[in-house]
Short mmCIF file of C-alpha atoms in Angstrom, two decimals:
data_model
loop_
_atom_site.label_atom_id
_atom_site.label_comp_id
_atom_site.label_asym_id
_atom_site.label_seq_id
_atom_site.Cartn_x
_atom_site.Cartn_y
_atom_site.Cartn_z
CA MET A 4 8.63 124.14 3.36
CA ARG A 5 8.84 120.58 4.65
CA GLN A 6 6.74 118.04 2.78
CA ILE A 7 6.36 114.31 3.30
CA ILE A 8 5.34 112.26 0.27
CA LEU A 9 3.54 109.27 1.74
CA ASP A 10 1.91 106.00 0.74
CA THR A 11 0.49 103.03 2.62
CA GLU A 12 -0.49 99.43 1.93
CA THR A 13 -3.33 97.76 3.82
CA THR A 14 -5.09 94.46 4.44
CA GLY A 15 -8.17 95.64 2.53
CA ILE A 16 -10.25 98.58 1.45
CA ASP A 17 -12.04 99.98 4.50
CA PRO A 18 -10.80 100.37 8.09
CA ARG A 19 -14.42 100.38 9.25
CA ASP A 20 -14.46 96.69 8.27
CA GLY A 21 -11.49 96.04 10.54
CA HIS A 22 -8.77 96.42 7.92
CA ARG A 23 -5.36 97.59 9.05
CA LEU A 24 -2.11 99.10 7.83
CA ILE A 25 0.65 96.69 6.82
CA GLU A 26 3.21 99.06 5.25
CA ILE A 27 4.05 102.76 5.41
CA GLY A 28 6.53 104.45 3.07
CA ALA A 29 7.43 108.14 3.08
CA VAL A 30 10.13 110.41 1.68
CA GLU A 31 11.03 113.89 2.90
CA MET A 32 11.21 116.96 0.68
CA VAL A 33 12.30 120.42 1.82
CA ASN A 34 11.78 123.40 -0.51
CA ARG A 35 10.98 120.98 -3.35
CA ARG A 36 14.25 119.10 -2.90
CA LEU A 37 14.40 115.48 -1.77
CA THR A 38 16.56 115.31 1.34
CA GLY A 39 17.27 111.58 1.34
CA ASN A 40 15.42 111.12 4.64
CA THR A 41 12.83 108.34 4.44
CA TYR A 42 10.49 106.38 6.67
CA HIS A 43 9.68 102.78 5.79
CA GLN A 44 8.00 100.22 8.00
CA TYR A 45 6.16 96.93 7.59
CA ILE A 46 3.51 96.30 10.26
CA ASN A 47 1.88 93.20 11.68
CA PRO A 48 -1.86 93.94 11.28
CA GLU A 49 -2.98 91.26 13.75
CA ARG A 50 -5.40 89.93 11.15
CA SER A 51 -5.35 88.23 7.74
CA ILE A 52 -4.77 90.11 4.50
CA ASP A 53 -7.49 89.90 1.84
CA ALA A 54 -6.51 87.96 -1.27
CA GLU A 55 -7.52 90.91 -3.44
CA ALA A 56 -5.10 93.13 -1.53
CA VAL A 57 -2.26 90.60 -1.86
CA ALA A 58 -2.83 90.62 -5.63
CA VAL A 59 -2.20 94.38 -5.62
CA HIS A 60 0.80 94.73 -3.32
CA GLY A 61 2.13 91.18 -2.96
CA ILE A 62 2.43 91.38 0.84
CA THR A 63 1.34 88.14 2.49
CA ASP A 64 0.41 87.20 6.04
CA GLU A 65 3.73 85.38 6.35
CA ARG A 66 5.69 88.46 5.25
CA VAL A 67 4.40 90.62 8.11
CA ALA A 68 3.93 87.95 10.79
CA ASP A 69 7.15 88.93 12.58
CA GLU A 70 6.92 92.68 12.02
CA PRO A 71 6.17 95.09 14.89
CA LEU A 72 2.65 96.18 15.75
CA PHE A 73 1.52 99.69 14.87
CA ALA A 74 1.62 100.59 18.56
CA ASP A 75 5.34 99.81 18.60
CA VAL A 76 6.20 102.15 15.70
CA ALA A 77 3.55 104.86 16.05
CA ASP A 78 5.68 107.37 17.94
CA ALA A 79 8.57 107.21 15.46
CA PHE A 80 6.17 107.49 12.53
CA TRP A 81 4.35 110.44 14.10
CA ALA A 82 7.62 112.22 14.80
CA PHE A 83 8.51 111.88 11.10
CA ILE A 84 5.29 113.40 9.74
CA GLU A 85 4.08 115.83 12.42
CA GLY A 86 3.92 119.44 11.25
CA ALA A 87 4.72 118.67 7.61
CA GLU A 88 2.55 118.97 4.54
CA LEU A 89 1.62 115.43 3.52
CA VAL A 90 1.52 114.78 -0.23
CA ILE A 91 -0.62 111.70 -0.83
CA HIS A 92 -2.34 110.20 -3.88
CA ASN A 93 -5.98 109.65 -2.89
CA ALA A 94 -5.32 111.12 0.53
CA PRO A 95 -8.69 110.22 2.16
CA PHE A 96 -7.80 106.53 1.85
CA ASP A 97 -4.36 106.71 3.50
CA VAL A 98 -5.31 109.35 6.08
CA GLY A 99 -8.42 107.36 6.97
CA PHE A 100 -6.31 104.30 7.76
CA ILE A 101 -3.71 106.29 9.70
CA ASP A 102 -6.37 108.03 11.78
CA HIS A 103 -8.06 104.68 12.42
CA GLU A 104 -4.80 103.22 13.72
CA LEU A 105 -4.11 106.30 15.85
CA GLY A 106 -7.63 106.23 17.23
CA MET A 107 -7.28 102.61 18.37
CA LEU A 108 -3.86 103.38 19.83
CA ASN A 109 -5.16 106.39 21.76
CA GLN A 110 -8.05 104.38 23.12
CA ALA A 111 -5.67 101.71 24.41
CA ARG A 112 -2.95 104.06 25.56
CA GLY A 113 -4.82 107.05 26.90
CA GLU A 114 -2.15 109.75 26.97
CA PRO A 115 -0.21 111.09 25.15
CA ARG A 116 -2.65 111.12 22.25
CA LEU A 117 -1.51 111.18 18.61
CA GLY A 118 -3.46 112.67 15.69
CA PRO A 119 -5.82 113.19 14.04
CA VAL A 120 -3.59 113.81 11.03
CA ALA A 121 -5.46 116.83 9.64
CA GLU A 122 -5.10 118.70 12.95
CA HIS A 123 -1.31 118.46 12.86
CA CYS A 124 -0.42 118.32 9.15
CA ARG A 125 -1.52 120.02 5.97
CA ILE A 126 -2.74 117.50 3.42
CA LEU A 127 -2.30 117.79 -0.35
CA ASP A 128 -4.20 115.18 -2.39
CA THR A 129 -2.38 114.67 -5.70
CA LEU A 130 -5.32 112.67 -7.10
CA ARG A 131 -7.56 115.71 -6.66
CA LEU A 132 -4.82 117.92 -8.12
CA ALA A 133 -4.48 115.61 -11.13
CA ARG A 134 -8.24 115.56 -11.71
CA ASP A 135 -8.30 119.36 -11.69
CA LYS A 136 -5.44 119.51 -14.20
CA HIS A 137 -6.59 116.61 -16.38
CA PRO A 138 -10.38 116.30 -16.13
CA GLY A 139 -11.93 113.25 -17.73
CA GLN A 140 -8.60 111.40 -17.99
CA ARG A 141 -7.10 108.48 -16.10
CA ASN A 142 -5.22 109.88 -13.14
CA ASN A 143 -3.88 106.86 -11.29
CA LEU A 144 -0.15 106.80 -10.58
CA ASP A 145 0.74 104.69 -13.62
CA ALA A 146 -1.23 106.97 -15.95
CA LEU A 147 0.45 110.06 -14.50
CA CYS A 148 3.89 108.50 -14.90
CA LYS A 149 3.15 107.92 -18.57
CA ARG A 150 1.74 111.45 -19.02
CA TYR A 151 4.76 113.10 -17.41
CA GLU A 152 7.35 110.70 -18.89
CA ILE A 153 8.45 109.34 -15.52
CA ASP A 154 10.06 105.90 -15.56
CA ASN A 155 8.11 103.46 -13.41
CA GLY A 156 9.18 100.31 -15.20
CA HIS A 157 10.49 98.85 -11.94
CA ARG A 158 6.98 99.07 -10.42
CA VAL A 159 5.38 95.65 -10.92
CA LEU A 160 3.44 95.50 -7.65
CA HIS A 161 2.46 98.37 -5.38
CA GLY A 162 4.89 99.08 -2.55
CA ALA A 163 4.59 101.96 -0.13
CA LEU A 164 8.14 103.33 -0.29
CA LEU A 165 8.52 102.81 -4.05
CA ASP A 166 5.14 104.44 -4.70
CA ALA A 167 6.08 107.39 -2.46
CA GLU A 168 9.32 107.89 -4.41
CA ILE A 169 7.46 107.74 -7.73
CA LEU A 170 4.77 110.10 -6.41
CA ALA A 171 7.49 112.61 -5.50
CA ASP A 172 8.53 112.71 -9.18
CA VAL A 173 4.90 112.99 -10.30
CA TYR A 174 4.13 115.78 -7.83
CA LEU A 175 7.15 117.82 -8.90
CA ALA A 176 6.24 117.37 -12.56
CA MET A 177 2.60 118.35 -12.01
CA THR A 178 3.55 121.47 -10.08
CA GLY A 179 6.25 122.86 -12.32
CA GLY A 180 9.34 120.75 -11.83
CA GLN A 181 12.18 120.95 -9.35
CA THR A 182 13.06 124.50 -8.37
CA ALA A 183 16.78 123.83 -7.97
CA LEU A 184 19.03 121.37 -9.75
CA LEU A 185 22.51 120.77 -8.41
CA LEU A 186 25.10 119.53 -10.89
CA ASP A 187 27.53 118.69 -8.10
CA ALA A 188 25.77 116.19 -5.84
CA SER A 189 28.69 115.91 -3.44
CA ALA A 190 28.47 119.60 -2.57
CA SER A 191 24.96 119.19 -1.20
CA GLY A 192 25.41 115.88 0.56
CA GLU A 193 23.00 114.19 -1.84
CA GLU A 194 23.64 110.85 -3.45
CA GLU A 195 23.86 110.48 -7.20
CA GLY A 196 20.71 108.99 -8.65
CA GLU A 197 18.42 110.59 -6.08
CA ALA A 198 14.89 110.84 -7.36
CA GLY A 199 13.85 114.15 -8.85
CA ALA A 200 12.00 115.65 -11.77
CA SER A 201 12.18 118.72 -13.92
CA GLY A 202 9.51 119.26 -16.51
CA GLY A 203 8.38 115.66 -16.15
CA LEU A 204 11.79 114.08 -16.77
CA ASN A 205 13.85 112.17 -14.25
CA VAL A 206 17.02 114.02 -13.28
CA ARG A 207 20.41 112.37 -12.90
CA ARG A 208 22.87 114.70 -11.20
CA LEU A 209 26.37 114.89 -12.69
CA SER A 210 29.60 116.16 -11.24
CA LEU A 211 31.15 118.63 -13.71
CA SER A 212 34.37 120.59 -13.37
CA PRO A 213 34.18 124.30 -14.23
CA GLY A 214 34.63 124.93 -17.94
CA THR A 215 33.78 121.39 -19.06
CA LEU A 216 30.19 122.10 -20.13
CA ARG A 217 30.20 122.43 -23.91
CA VAL A 218 27.86 124.97 -25.52
CA GLN A 219 26.42 123.72 -28.80
CA ALA A 220 25.63 126.47 -31.33
CA PRO A 221 22.54 126.02 -33.54
CA ASP A 222 23.10 124.81 -37.09
CA ASP A 223 21.73 126.50 -40.23
CA ALA A 224 18.47 124.53 -40.18
CA GLU A 225 17.82 125.47 -36.54
CA TRP A 226 18.51 129.15 -37.24
CA GLN A 227 16.10 129.03 -40.17
CA ALA A 228 13.42 127.45 -37.99
CA HIS A 229 14.03 130.26 -35.48
CA ARG A 230 13.60 132.96 -38.14
CA ASP A 231 10.47 131.27 -39.51
CA LYS A 232 8.93 131.21 -36.03
CA LEU A 233 9.65 134.91 -35.51
CA ALA A 234 8.10 135.70 -38.88
CA THR A 235 4.95 133.80 -37.90
CA ILE A 236 4.73 135.83 -34.66
CA ARG A 237 5.15 139.12 -36.58
CA ASP A 238 2.47 138.17 -39.10
CA ALA A 239 0.02 137.21 -36.36
CA GLY A 240 0.63 140.07 -33.95
CA GLY A 241 2.15 142.87 -36.00
CA GLU A 242 5.33 142.83 -33.91
CA CYS A 243 7.74 140.52 -32.17
CA ARG A 244 9.19 141.38 -28.78
CA TRP A 245 12.26 139.30 -29.59
CA ASP A 246 13.35 141.97 -32.11
CA GLY A 247 13.78 144.49 -29.30
CA LEU A 248 16.24 142.41 -27.28
CA ASN A 249 19.74 143.82 -27.68
CA GLY A 250 22.33 141.27 -28.59
CA TRP A 251 19.85 138.57 -29.59
CA PRO A 252 19.46 137.43 -33.19
CA GLY A 253 16.25 138.38 -34.86
CA GLN A 254 15.68 138.43 -38.58
CA GLU A 255 19.32 138.38 -39.55
CA ALA A 256 21.24 135.18 -40.02
CA PRO A 257 24.04 134.55 -37.49
#
């Protein structure tokens, strides 16, 4: 399955008040693996950016004054997301802005028409997912990073591409971790240090030669803790399925 983890930055809160997109960041994931393909674009919004918005993302009028208009990048952006499942934190906000931009573009251009997003892409809102999993708790991106032990120390201000990369880690952690972990990055064409998560922890891929992975046997204290745990299970349930596994240690010391 192809998924696009996406984030935007804007001039303000509501496109109905004339606010516009100023940055789009997105990363591609196929079968829960980051591919390394990204989309990142600053946009000239043709209007001023609210001071409150600048305080959040740090993007000023001067920064985007020489960037292309949305109309100039819309086709490339649409080609990147069309047909994918979009993974977005607080999806109604980002999708609302994208649809607003597409609507204005379609009105000016006529044909071919782009969007609306929901008619061409599935949408997964990770904020809604987080609220279902953690009701009554803070579920913004920073809070989720802390909950799932994802390093976001390099995130001082919001930025669309950085937030999309962090959200990819959060999404994988919330939904069970990465399904496949390659120890040899060069074999898959991926770069070392590519973002990923397994069980809420960032993954750094290592290149290991066959036979170099050392297996560490448990010490006496760890074996005793294992036996104590099995005894607790037997006392509570009357039996322990572990005892029936051939070749696995049960009550006896190694």
